mmCIF file of C-alpha atoms in Angstrom:
data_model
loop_
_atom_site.group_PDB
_atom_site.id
_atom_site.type_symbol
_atom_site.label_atom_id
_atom_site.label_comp_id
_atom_site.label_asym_id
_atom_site.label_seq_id
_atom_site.Cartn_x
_atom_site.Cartn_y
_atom_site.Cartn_z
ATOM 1 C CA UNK A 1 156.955 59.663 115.228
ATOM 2 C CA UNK A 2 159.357 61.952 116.859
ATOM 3 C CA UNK A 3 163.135 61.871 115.275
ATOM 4 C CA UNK A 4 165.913 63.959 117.023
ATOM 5 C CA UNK A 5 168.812 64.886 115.371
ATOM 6 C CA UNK A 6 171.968 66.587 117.113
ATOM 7 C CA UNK A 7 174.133 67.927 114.744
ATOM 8 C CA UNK A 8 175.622 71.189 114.534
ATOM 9 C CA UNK A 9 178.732 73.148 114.104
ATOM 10 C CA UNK A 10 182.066 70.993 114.515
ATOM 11 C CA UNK A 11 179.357 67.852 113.489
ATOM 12 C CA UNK A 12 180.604 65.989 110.307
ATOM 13 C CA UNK A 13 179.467 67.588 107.225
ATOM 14 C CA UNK A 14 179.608 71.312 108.738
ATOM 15 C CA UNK A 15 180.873 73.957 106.801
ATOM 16 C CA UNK A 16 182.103 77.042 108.769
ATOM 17 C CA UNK A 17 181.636 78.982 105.755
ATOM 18 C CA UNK A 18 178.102 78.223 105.896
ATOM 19 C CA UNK A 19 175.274 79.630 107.800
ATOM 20 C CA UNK A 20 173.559 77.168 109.753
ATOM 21 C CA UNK A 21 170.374 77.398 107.578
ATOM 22 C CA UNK A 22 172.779 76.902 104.305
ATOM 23 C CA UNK A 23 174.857 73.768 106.314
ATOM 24 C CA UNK A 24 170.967 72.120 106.452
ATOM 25 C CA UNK A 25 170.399 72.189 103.306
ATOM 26 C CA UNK A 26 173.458 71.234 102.080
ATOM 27 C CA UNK A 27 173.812 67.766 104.519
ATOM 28 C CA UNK A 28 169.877 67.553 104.682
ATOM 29 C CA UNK A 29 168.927 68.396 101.571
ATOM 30 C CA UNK A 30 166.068 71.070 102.523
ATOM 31 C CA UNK A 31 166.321 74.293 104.303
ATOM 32 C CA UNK A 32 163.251 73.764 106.040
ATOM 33 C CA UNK A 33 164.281 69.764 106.984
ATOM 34 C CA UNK A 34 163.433 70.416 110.434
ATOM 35 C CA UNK A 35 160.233 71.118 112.167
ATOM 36 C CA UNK A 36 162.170 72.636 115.133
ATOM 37 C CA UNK A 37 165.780 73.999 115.767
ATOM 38 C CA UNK A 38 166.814 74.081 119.049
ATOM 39 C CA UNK A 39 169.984 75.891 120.407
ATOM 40 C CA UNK A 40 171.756 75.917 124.036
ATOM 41 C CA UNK A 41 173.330 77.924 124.956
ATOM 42 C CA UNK A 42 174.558 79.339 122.243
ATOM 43 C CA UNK A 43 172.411 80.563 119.618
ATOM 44 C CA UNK A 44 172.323 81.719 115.675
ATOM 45 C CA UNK A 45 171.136 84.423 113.703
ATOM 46 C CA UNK A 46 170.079 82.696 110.978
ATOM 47 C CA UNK A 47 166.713 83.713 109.275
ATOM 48 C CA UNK A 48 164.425 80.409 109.425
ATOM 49 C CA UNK A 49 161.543 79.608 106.581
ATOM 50 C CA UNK A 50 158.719 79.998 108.062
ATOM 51 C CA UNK A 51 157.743 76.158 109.163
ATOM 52 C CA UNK A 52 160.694 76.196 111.098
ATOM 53 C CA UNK A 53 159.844 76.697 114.458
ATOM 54 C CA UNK A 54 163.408 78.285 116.472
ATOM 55 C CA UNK A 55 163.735 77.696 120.181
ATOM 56 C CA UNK A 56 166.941 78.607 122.221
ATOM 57 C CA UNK A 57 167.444 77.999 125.187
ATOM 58 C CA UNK A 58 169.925 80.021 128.006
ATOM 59 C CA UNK A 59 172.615 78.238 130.101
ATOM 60 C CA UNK A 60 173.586 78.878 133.428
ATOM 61 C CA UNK A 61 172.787 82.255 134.530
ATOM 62 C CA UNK A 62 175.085 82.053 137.661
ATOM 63 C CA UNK A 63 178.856 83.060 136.451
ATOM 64 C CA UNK A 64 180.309 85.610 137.806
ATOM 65 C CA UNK A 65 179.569 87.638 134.888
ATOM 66 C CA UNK A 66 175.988 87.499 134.612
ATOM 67 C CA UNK A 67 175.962 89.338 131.594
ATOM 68 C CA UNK A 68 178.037 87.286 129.252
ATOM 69 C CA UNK A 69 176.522 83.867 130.452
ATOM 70 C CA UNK A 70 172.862 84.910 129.250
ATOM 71 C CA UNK A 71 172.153 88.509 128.351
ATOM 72 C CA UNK A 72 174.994 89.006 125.650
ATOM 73 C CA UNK A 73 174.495 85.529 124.013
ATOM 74 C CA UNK A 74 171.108 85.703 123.993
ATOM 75 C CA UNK A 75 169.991 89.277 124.105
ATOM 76 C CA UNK A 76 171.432 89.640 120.472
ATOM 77 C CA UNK A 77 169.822 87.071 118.812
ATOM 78 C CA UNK A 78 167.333 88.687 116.844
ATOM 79 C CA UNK A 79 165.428 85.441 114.993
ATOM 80 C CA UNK A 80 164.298 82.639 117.858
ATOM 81 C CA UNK A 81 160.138 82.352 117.879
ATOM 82 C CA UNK A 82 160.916 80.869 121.139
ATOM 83 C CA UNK A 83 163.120 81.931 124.168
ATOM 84 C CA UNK A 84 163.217 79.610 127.372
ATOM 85 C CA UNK A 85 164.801 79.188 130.907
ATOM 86 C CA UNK A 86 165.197 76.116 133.057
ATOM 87 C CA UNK A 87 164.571 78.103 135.722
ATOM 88 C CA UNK A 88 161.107 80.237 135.734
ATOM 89 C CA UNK A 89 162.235 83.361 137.783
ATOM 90 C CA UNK A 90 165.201 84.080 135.550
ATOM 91 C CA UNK A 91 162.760 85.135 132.394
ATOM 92 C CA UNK A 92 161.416 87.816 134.234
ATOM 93 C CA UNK A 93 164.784 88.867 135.741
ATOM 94 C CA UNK A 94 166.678 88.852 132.501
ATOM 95 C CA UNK A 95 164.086 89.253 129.861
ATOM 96 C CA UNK A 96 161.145 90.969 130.781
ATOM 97 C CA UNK A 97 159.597 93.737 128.714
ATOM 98 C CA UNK A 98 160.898 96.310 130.014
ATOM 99 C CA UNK A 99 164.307 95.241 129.293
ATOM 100 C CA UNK A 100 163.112 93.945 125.708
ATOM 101 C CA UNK A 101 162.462 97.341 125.337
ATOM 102 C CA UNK A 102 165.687 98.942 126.324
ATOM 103 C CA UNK A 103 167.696 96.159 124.023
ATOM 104 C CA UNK A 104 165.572 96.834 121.091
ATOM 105 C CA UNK A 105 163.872 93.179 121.455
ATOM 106 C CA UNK A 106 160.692 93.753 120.803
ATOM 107 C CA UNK A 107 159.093 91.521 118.172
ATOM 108 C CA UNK A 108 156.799 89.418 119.231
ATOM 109 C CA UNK A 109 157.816 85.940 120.514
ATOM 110 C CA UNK A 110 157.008 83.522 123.197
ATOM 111 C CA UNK A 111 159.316 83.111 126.410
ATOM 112 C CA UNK A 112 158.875 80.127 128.952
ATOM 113 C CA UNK A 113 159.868 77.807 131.225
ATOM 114 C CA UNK A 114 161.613 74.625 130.226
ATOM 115 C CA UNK A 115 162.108 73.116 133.237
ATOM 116 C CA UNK A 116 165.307 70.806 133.955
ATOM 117 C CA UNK A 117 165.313 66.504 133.610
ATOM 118 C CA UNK A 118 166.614 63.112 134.780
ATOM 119 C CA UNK A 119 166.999 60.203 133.175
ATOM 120 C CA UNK A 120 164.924 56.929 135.112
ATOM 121 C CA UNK A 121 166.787 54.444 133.207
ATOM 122 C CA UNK A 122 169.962 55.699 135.080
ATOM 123 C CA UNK A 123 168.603 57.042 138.178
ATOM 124 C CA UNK A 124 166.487 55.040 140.184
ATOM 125 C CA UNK A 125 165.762 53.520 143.629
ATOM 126 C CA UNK A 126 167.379 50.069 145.400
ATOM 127 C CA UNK A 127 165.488 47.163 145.627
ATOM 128 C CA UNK A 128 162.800 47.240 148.511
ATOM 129 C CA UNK A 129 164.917 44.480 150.205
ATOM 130 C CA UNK A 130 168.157 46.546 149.919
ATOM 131 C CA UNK A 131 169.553 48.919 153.056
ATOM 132 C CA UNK A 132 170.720 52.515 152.320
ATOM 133 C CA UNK A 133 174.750 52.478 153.797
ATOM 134 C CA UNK A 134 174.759 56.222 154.260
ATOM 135 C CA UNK A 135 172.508 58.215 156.197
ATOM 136 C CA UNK A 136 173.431 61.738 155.017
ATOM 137 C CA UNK A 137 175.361 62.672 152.329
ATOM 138 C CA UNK A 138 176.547 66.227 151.013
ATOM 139 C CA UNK A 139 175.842 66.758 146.984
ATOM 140 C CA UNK A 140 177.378 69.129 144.233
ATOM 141 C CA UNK A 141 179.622 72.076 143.972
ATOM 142 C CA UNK A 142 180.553 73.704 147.597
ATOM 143 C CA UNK A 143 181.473 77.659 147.223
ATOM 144 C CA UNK A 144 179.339 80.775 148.477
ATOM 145 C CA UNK A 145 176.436 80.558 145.905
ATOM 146 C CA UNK A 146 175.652 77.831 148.254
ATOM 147 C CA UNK A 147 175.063 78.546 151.363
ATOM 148 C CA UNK A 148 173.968 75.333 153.201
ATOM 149 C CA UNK A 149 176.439 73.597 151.699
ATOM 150 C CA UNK A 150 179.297 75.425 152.904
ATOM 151 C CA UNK A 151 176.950 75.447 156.081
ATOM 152 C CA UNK A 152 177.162 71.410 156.141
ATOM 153 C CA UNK A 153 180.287 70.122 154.644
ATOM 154 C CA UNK A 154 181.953 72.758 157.460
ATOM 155 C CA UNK A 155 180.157 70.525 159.964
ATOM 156 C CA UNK A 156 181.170 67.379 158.427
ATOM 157 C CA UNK A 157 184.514 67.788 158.179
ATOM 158 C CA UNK A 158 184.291 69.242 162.133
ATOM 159 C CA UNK A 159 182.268 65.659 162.633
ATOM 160 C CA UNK A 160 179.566 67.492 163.899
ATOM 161 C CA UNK A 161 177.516 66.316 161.046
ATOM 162 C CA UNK A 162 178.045 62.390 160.330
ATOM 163 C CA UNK A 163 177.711 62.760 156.629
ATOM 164 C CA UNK A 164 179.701 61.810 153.485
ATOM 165 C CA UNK A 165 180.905 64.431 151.240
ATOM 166 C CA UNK A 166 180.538 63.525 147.126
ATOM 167 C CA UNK A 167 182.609 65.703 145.132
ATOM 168 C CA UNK A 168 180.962 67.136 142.343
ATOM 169 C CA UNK A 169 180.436 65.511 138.977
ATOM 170 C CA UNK A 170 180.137 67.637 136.923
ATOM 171 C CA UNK A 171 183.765 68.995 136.205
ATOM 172 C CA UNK A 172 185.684 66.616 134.595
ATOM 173 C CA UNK A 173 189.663 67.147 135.190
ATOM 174 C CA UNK A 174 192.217 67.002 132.680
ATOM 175 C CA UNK A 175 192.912 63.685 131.671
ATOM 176 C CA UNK A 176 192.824 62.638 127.457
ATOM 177 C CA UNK A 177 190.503 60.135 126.497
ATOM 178 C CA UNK A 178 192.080 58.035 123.570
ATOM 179 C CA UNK A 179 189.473 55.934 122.622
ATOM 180 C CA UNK A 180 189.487 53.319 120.411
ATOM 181 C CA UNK A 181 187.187 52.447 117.847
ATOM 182 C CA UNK A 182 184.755 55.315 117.930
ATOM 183 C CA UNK A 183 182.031 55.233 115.492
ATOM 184 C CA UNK A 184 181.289 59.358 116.402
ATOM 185 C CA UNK A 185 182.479 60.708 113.275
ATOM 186 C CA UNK A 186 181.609 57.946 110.847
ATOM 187 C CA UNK A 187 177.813 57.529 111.893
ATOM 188 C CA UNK A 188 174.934 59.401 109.501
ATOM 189 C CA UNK A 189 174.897 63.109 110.145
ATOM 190 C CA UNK A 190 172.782 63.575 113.290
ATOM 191 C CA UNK A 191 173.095 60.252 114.773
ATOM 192 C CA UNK A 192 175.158 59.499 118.138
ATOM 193 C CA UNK A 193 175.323 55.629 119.857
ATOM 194 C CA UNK A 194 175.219 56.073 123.269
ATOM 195 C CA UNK A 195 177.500 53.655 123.653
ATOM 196 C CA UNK A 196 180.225 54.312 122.126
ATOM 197 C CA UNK A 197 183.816 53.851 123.524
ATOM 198 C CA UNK A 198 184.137 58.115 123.516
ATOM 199 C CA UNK A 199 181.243 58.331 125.741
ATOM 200 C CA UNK A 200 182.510 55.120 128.201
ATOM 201 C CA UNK A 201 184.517 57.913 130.508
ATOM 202 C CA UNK A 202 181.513 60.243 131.226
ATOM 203 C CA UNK A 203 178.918 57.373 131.552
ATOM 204 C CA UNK A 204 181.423 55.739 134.116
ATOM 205 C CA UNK A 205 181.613 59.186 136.179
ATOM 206 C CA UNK A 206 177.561 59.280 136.195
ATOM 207 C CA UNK A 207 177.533 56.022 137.449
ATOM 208 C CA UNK A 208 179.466 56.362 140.143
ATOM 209 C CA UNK A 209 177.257 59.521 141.319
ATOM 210 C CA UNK A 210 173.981 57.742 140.541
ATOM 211 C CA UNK A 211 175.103 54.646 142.868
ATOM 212 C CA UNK A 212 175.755 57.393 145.839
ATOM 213 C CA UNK A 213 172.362 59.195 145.611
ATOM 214 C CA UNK A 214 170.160 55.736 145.102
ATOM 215 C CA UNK A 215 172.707 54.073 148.460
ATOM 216 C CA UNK A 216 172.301 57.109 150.611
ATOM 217 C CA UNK A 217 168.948 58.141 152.883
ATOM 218 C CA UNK A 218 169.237 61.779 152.591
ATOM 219 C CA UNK A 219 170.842 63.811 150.015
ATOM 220 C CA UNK A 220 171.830 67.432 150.823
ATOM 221 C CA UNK A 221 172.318 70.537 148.782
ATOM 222 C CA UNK A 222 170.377 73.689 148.166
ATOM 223 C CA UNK A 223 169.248 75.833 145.629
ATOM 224 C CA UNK A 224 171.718 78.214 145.763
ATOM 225 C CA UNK A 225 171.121 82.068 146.184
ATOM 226 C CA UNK A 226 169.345 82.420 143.334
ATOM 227 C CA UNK A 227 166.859 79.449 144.405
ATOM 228 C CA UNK A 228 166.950 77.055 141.739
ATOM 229 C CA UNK A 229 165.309 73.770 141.563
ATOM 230 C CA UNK A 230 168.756 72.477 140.134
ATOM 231 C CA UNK A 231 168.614 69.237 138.456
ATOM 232 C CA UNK A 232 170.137 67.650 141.544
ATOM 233 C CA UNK A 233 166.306 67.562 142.848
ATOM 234 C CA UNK A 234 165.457 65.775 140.268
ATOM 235 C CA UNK A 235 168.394 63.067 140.098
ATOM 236 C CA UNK A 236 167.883 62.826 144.239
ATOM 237 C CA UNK A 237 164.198 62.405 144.378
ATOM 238 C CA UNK A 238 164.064 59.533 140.971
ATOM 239 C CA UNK A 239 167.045 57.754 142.865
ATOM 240 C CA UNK A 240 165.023 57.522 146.403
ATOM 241 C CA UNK A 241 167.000 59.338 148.816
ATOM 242 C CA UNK A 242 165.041 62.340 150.382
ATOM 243 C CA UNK A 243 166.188 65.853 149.456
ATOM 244 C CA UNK A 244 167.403 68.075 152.281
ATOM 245 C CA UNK A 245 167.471 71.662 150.670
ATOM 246 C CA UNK A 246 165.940 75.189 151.135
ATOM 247 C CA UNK A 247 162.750 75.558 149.387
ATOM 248 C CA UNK A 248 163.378 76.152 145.159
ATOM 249 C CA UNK A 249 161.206 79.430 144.503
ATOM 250 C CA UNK A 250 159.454 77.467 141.438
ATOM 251 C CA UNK A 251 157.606 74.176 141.192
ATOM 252 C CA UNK A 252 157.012 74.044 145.081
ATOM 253 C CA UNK A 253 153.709 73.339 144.904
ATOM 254 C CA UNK A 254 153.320 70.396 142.040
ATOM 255 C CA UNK A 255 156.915 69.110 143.085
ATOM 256 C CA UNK A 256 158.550 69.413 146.135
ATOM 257 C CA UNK A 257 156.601 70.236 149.145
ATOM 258 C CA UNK A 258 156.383 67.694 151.470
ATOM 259 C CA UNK A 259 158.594 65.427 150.255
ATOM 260 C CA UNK A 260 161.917 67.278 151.346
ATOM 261 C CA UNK A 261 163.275 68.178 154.595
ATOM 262 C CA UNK A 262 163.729 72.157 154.692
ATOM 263 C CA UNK A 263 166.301 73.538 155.418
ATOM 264 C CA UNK A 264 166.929 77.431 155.829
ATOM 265 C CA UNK A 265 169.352 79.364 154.198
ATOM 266 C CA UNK A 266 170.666 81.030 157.457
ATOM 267 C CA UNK A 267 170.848 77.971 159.520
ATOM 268 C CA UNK A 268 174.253 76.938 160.798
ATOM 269 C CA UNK A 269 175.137 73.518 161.153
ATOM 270 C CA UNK A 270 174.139 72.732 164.528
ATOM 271 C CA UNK A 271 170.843 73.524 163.516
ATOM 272 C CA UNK A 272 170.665 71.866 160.604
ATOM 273 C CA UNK A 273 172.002 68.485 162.474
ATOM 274 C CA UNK A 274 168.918 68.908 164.584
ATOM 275 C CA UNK A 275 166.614 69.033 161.719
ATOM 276 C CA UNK A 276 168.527 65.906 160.382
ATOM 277 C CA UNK A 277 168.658 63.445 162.859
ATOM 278 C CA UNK A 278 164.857 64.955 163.754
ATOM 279 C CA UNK A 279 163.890 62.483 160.460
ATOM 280 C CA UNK A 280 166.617 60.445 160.687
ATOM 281 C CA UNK A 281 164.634 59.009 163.437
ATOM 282 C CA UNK A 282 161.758 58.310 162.053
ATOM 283 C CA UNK A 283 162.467 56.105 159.220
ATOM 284 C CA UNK A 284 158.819 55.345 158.065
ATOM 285 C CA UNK A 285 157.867 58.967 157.426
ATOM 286 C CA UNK A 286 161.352 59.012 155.492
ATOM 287 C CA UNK A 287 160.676 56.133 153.064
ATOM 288 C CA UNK A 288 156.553 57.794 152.771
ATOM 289 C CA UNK A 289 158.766 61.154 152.037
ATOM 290 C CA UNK A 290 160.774 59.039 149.370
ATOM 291 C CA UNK A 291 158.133 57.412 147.564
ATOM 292 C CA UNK A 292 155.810 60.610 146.978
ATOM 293 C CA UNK A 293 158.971 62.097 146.061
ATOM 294 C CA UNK A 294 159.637 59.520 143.330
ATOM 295 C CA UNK A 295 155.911 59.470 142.160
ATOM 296 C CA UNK A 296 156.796 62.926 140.978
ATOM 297 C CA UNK A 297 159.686 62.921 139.641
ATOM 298 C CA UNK A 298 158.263 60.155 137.384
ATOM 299 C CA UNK A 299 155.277 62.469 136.514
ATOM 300 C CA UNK A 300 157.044 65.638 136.232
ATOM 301 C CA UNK A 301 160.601 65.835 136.391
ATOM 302 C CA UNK A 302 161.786 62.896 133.745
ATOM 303 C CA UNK A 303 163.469 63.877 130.585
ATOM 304 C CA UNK A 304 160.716 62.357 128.081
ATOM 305 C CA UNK A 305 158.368 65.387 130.034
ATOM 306 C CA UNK A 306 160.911 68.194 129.027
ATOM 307 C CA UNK A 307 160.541 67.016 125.375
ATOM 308 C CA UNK A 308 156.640 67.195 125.551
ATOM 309 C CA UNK A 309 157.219 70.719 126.638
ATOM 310 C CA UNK A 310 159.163 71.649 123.829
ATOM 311 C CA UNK A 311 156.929 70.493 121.573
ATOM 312 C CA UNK A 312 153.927 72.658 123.530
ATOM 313 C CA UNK A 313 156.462 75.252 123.411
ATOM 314 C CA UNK A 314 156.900 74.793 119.242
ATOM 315 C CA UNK A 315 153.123 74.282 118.816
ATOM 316 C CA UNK A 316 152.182 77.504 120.798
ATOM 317 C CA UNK A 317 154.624 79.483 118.530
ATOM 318 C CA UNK A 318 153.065 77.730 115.830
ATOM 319 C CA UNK A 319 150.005 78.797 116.313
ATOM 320 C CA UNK A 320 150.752 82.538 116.689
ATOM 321 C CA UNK A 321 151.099 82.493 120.857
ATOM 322 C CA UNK A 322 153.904 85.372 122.232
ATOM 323 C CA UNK A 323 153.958 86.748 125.669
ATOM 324 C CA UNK A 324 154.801 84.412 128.329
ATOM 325 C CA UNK A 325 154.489 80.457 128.994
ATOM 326 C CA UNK A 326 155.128 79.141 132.570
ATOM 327 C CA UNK A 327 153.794 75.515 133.145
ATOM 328 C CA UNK A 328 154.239 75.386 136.804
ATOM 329 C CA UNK A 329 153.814 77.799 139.613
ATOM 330 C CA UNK A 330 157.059 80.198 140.631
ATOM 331 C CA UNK A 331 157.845 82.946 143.289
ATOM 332 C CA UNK A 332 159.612 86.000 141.815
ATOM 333 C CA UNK A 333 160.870 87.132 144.648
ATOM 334 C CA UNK A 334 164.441 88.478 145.674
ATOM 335 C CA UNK A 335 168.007 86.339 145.032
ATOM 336 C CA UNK A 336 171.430 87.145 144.459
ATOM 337 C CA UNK A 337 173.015 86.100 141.453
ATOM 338 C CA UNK A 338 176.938 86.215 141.985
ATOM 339 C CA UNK A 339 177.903 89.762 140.509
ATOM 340 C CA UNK A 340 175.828 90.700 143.382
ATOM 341 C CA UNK A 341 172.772 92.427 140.949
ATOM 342 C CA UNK A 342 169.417 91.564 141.680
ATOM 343 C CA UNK A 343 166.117 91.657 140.217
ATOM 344 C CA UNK A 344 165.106 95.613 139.748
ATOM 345 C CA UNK A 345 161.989 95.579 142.849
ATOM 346 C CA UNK A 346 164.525 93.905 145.553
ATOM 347 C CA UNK A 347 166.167 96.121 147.782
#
């Protein structure tokens, strides 16, 4: 049986005085209480014993300091057995051996892929009787890491597009929550109840986003400039509506070709309304496009299949593995991250 625990600093029962491996014992009563100890995307120097398998895992590599969102907190952490991405590409681009080398990394440990999730019991298609409202609709952030969507909500808002814009989710504003009989700090160490009056204001907002994706035929975004299979892929493709996005430079094979409409990075938007209303009117070969795409989502993309990586991840290191772990099939090719440096054999 698999038990989770999230607990860390800030958690009840932490002690700032206290290294993490000390707080453990102290709430837990055994410094080696956990199989695995997993961090994101901050991580710890603490020393482990040695039947404590450590796996952190980076953030968003994308800031526009690309050096303080992964190499500085991660590059300095000199105990994790494991060190993984969500995104494939960025392990060789940030932590290959020749730059283990030049930070003074170099014990032996095992870097991977941990790919991104969705949750099915939150995202998932309408009934088979029900009719999609929207026909396109415009997903996520809009700024110059992404391209085609500047590219399309431009031509929406010129109506050249007929499209909905959604604004993005994930940046909640300013308002206080006050809630009211939150059981958050009272509960066992470790233990959170999803639903919980403190939780009520961000499971409302995912709602709300979930219902747009699952009442809308085709869902556009991209992958940015650094060609990410963003979890936006994976939220689209469990909820029904058919992805229209340039081509994510991992997983292409086992997830996404065929089952979204490509776009291209340099299109403008009267191309890409051609490409649109190309499927648009074909309806059938959209719905085949949506169920193939959901097929895989279920098999690959659902959250239950990140934790069965991180458990191959903790049994590899386990066992003694180091090098390099990369589950599905990638393209390390060239991309832009936004302080304009790019991986060292791109031009």
């Amino acid at each position: 049986m698999l038990k989770v625990t999230m607990w860390g600093k800030g958690f009840p029962g932490w002690k700032d005085d206290k290294s993490l491996v000390d707080n453990i014992e102290a709430t837990f009563g055994a410094r080696d209480y956990f199989d695995i100890v997993y961090t994101m995307p901050n991580g710890v120097q603490d020393l482990f014993p040695v039947n404590t398998v450590y796996v952190h895992s980076m953030g968003d590599c994308h800031g526009a300091e690309w050096e303080v969102d992964c190499e500085k907190s991660t590059w300095p952490l000199a105990t994790p057995d494991v060190i993984v991405s969500r995104y494939a590409f960025e392990i060789f681009d940030l932590f290959n051996w020749e730059r283990a080398k030049e930070k003074n990394r170099t014990r032996p440990i095992l870097r991977g892929h941990h790919p991104d999730c969705a949750d099915p019991e939150k995202l998932f298609p309408l009934p088979i009787n029900q009719t999609r409202e929207v026909d396109v609709q415009l997903f996520g952030a809009v700024w110059e890491l992404y391209p085609i969507r500047m590219a399309v909500a431009d031509a929406i808002k010129k109506e050249l597009i007929r499209g909905k814009i959604f604004s993005h989710q994930g940046y909640f504003g300013d308002e206080k929550v006050e809630p009211t009989n939150s059981s958050l700090l009272t509960l066992p160490p470790g233990s959170v109840d999803p639903t919980d009056p403190a939780l009520a204001h961000i499971h409302a907002r995912y709602a709300v986003y979930a219902a747009a994706l699952r009442n809308t035929r085709i869902c556009v975004f991209d992958s940015s400039k650094i060609h990410k299979a963003i979890r936006k892929f994976h939220e689209a493709m469990l909820s029904g509506c058919v992805v229209a996005s340039d081509m994510p430079d991992e997983m292409e094979d086992e997830v996404f070709r065929g089952v979204i409409i490509r776009l291209e990075r340099h299109w403008d938007g009267q191309r890409i309304k051609q490409e649109l209303e190309w499927y648009l009117k074909r309806p059938q070969l959209l719905d085949r496009m949506a169920i193939e795409a959901f097929k895989r989502a279920r098999e690959h993309l659902v959250c239950e299949k990140r934790v069965d990586r991180l458990l191959q991840l903790a049994a590899r290191a386990r066992r003694g593995d180091v090098g390099y772990w990369f589950p599905y099939g990638f393209t390390g090719g060239c991309r832009e991250y936004t302080d304009q440096r790019k991986p060292d054999w791109c031009p």
